[in-house]
């Protein structure tokens, strides 16, 4: 799940970056059409896929403090 969340955030970030740079003519042309927006999303997604493959799944272990206190008393 963490990998999916990272992927979506990376895709959105890349999308914002590509559409806020007015100097590149390619992204100017792409942003004019709806299909172009989909294409840019797809390219950003494809670019971020290998990055997500390199990142290992990290699990956040959350233990409630009550359980810790009970274990300490035992």
mmCIF file of C-alpha atoms in Angstrom:
data_model
loop_
_atom_site.group_PDB
_atom_site.id
_atom_site.type_symbol
_atom_site.label_atom_id
_atom_site.label_comp_id
_atom_site.label_asym_id
_atom_site.label_seq_id
_atom_site.Cartn_x
_atom_site.Cartn_y
_atom_site.Cartn_z
ATOM 1 C CA UNK A 1 0.000 0.000 0.000
ATOM 2 C CA UNK A 2 2.848 2.376 0.814
ATOM 3 C CA UNK A 3 4.306 1.800 -2.653
ATOM 4 C CA UNK A 4 0.950 2.637 -4.262
ATOM 5 C CA UNK A 5 0.659 5.825 -2.223
ATOM 6 C CA UNK A 6 4.198 6.822 -3.216
ATOM 7 C CA UNK A 7 3.453 6.072 -6.882
ATOM 8 C CA UNK A 8 0.325 8.219 -6.954
ATOM 9 C CA UNK A 9 2.065 11.104 -5.186
ATOM 10 C CA UNK A 10 5.040 10.859 -7.549
ATOM 11 C CA UNK A 11 2.741 10.814 -10.580
ATOM 12 C CA UNK A 12 0.834 13.857 -9.337
ATOM 13 C CA UNK A 13 4.071 15.682 -8.543
ATOM 14 C CA UNK A 14 5.505 14.896 -11.978
ATOM 15 C CA UNK A 15 2.247 15.984 -13.597
ATOM 16 C CA UNK A 16 2.355 19.318 -11.760
ATOM 17 C CA UNK A 17 6.028 19.821 -12.620
ATOM 18 C CA UNK A 18 5.493 19.100 -16.328
ATOM 19 C CA UNK A 19 2.489 21.409 -16.539
ATOM 20 C CA UNK A 20 4.006 24.297 -14.589
ATOM 21 C CA UNK A 21 7.098 24.522 -16.820
ATOM 22 C CA UNK A 22 6.074 26.791 -19.737
ATOM 23 C CA UNK A 23 9.493 26.748 -21.396
ATOM 24 C CA UNK A 24 9.198 23.245 -22.807
ATOM 25 C CA UNK A 25 7.262 23.210 -26.078
ATOM 26 C CA UNK A 26 6.452 19.501 -25.834
ATOM 27 C CA UNK A 27 4.471 19.916 -22.637
ATOM 28 C CA UNK A 28 2.806 23.051 -24.037
ATOM 29 C CA UNK A 29 1.472 21.018 -26.957
ATOM 30 C CA UNK A 30 0.559 18.134 -24.668
ATOM 31 C CA UNK A 31 -1.423 20.272 -22.231
ATOM 32 C CA UNK A 32 -3.640 21.674 -25.000
ATOM 33 C CA UNK A 33 -5.565 18.452 -25.542
ATOM 34 C CA UNK A 34 -7.266 16.055 -23.141
ATOM 35 C CA UNK A 35 -5.585 13.069 -24.768
ATOM 36 C CA UNK A 36 -2.278 14.901 -24.337
ATOM 37 C CA UNK A 37 -2.919 15.233 -20.603
ATOM 38 C CA UNK A 38 -3.559 11.480 -20.425
ATOM 39 C CA UNK A 39 -0.389 10.850 -22.427
ATOM 40 C CA UNK A 40 1.693 13.035 -20.115
ATOM 41 C CA UNK A 41 0.224 11.248 -17.091
ATOM 42 C CA UNK A 42 1.121 7.915 -18.699
ATOM 43 C CA UNK A 43 4.698 8.994 -19.476
ATOM 44 C CA UNK A 44 5.230 10.297 -15.930
ATOM 45 C CA UNK A 45 3.762 7.065 -14.549
ATOM 46 C CA UNK A 46 6.075 4.957 -16.736
ATOM 47 C CA UNK A 47 9.057 7.060 -15.625
ATOM 48 C CA UNK A 48 8.186 6.605 -11.936
ATOM 49 C CA UNK A 49 7.622 2.828 -12.163
ATOM 50 C CA UNK A 50 11.349 1.878 -12.028
ATOM 51 C CA UNK A 51 11.797 4.255 -9.079
ATOM 52 C CA UNK A 52 9.025 2.484 -7.182
ATOM 53 C CA UNK A 53 10.608 -0.885 -7.976
ATOM 54 C CA UNK A 54 13.879 0.208 -6.333
ATOM 55 C CA UNK A 55 12.167 1.423 -3.177
ATOM 56 C CA UNK A 56 11.549 -1.454 -0.721
ATOM 57 C CA UNK A 57 8.261 -1.712 1.138
ATOM 58 C CA UNK A 58 8.639 -0.020 4.491
ATOM 59 C CA UNK A 59 6.290 -0.957 7.303
ATOM 60 C CA UNK A 60 5.568 1.445 10.123
ATOM 61 C CA UNK A 61 5.118 -0.438 13.374
ATOM 62 C CA UNK A 62 2.689 1.357 15.650
ATOM 63 C CA UNK A 63 2.348 -0.020 19.152
ATOM 64 C CA UNK A 64 -0.079 1.636 21.536
ATOM 65 C CA UNK A 65 1.453 2.997 24.742
ATOM 66 C CA UNK A 66 -1.026 1.104 26.936
ATOM 67 C CA UNK A 67 0.313 -2.261 25.760
ATOM 68 C CA UNK A 68 3.886 -1.135 26.421
ATOM 69 C CA UNK A 69 2.977 -0.070 29.972
ATOM 70 C CA UNK A 70 1.235 -3.377 30.666
ATOM 71 C CA UNK A 71 4.267 -5.305 29.418
ATOM 72 C CA UNK A 72 6.573 -3.254 31.642
ATOM 73 C CA UNK A 73 4.434 -3.994 34.714
ATOM 74 C CA UNK A 74 4.581 -7.710 33.981
#
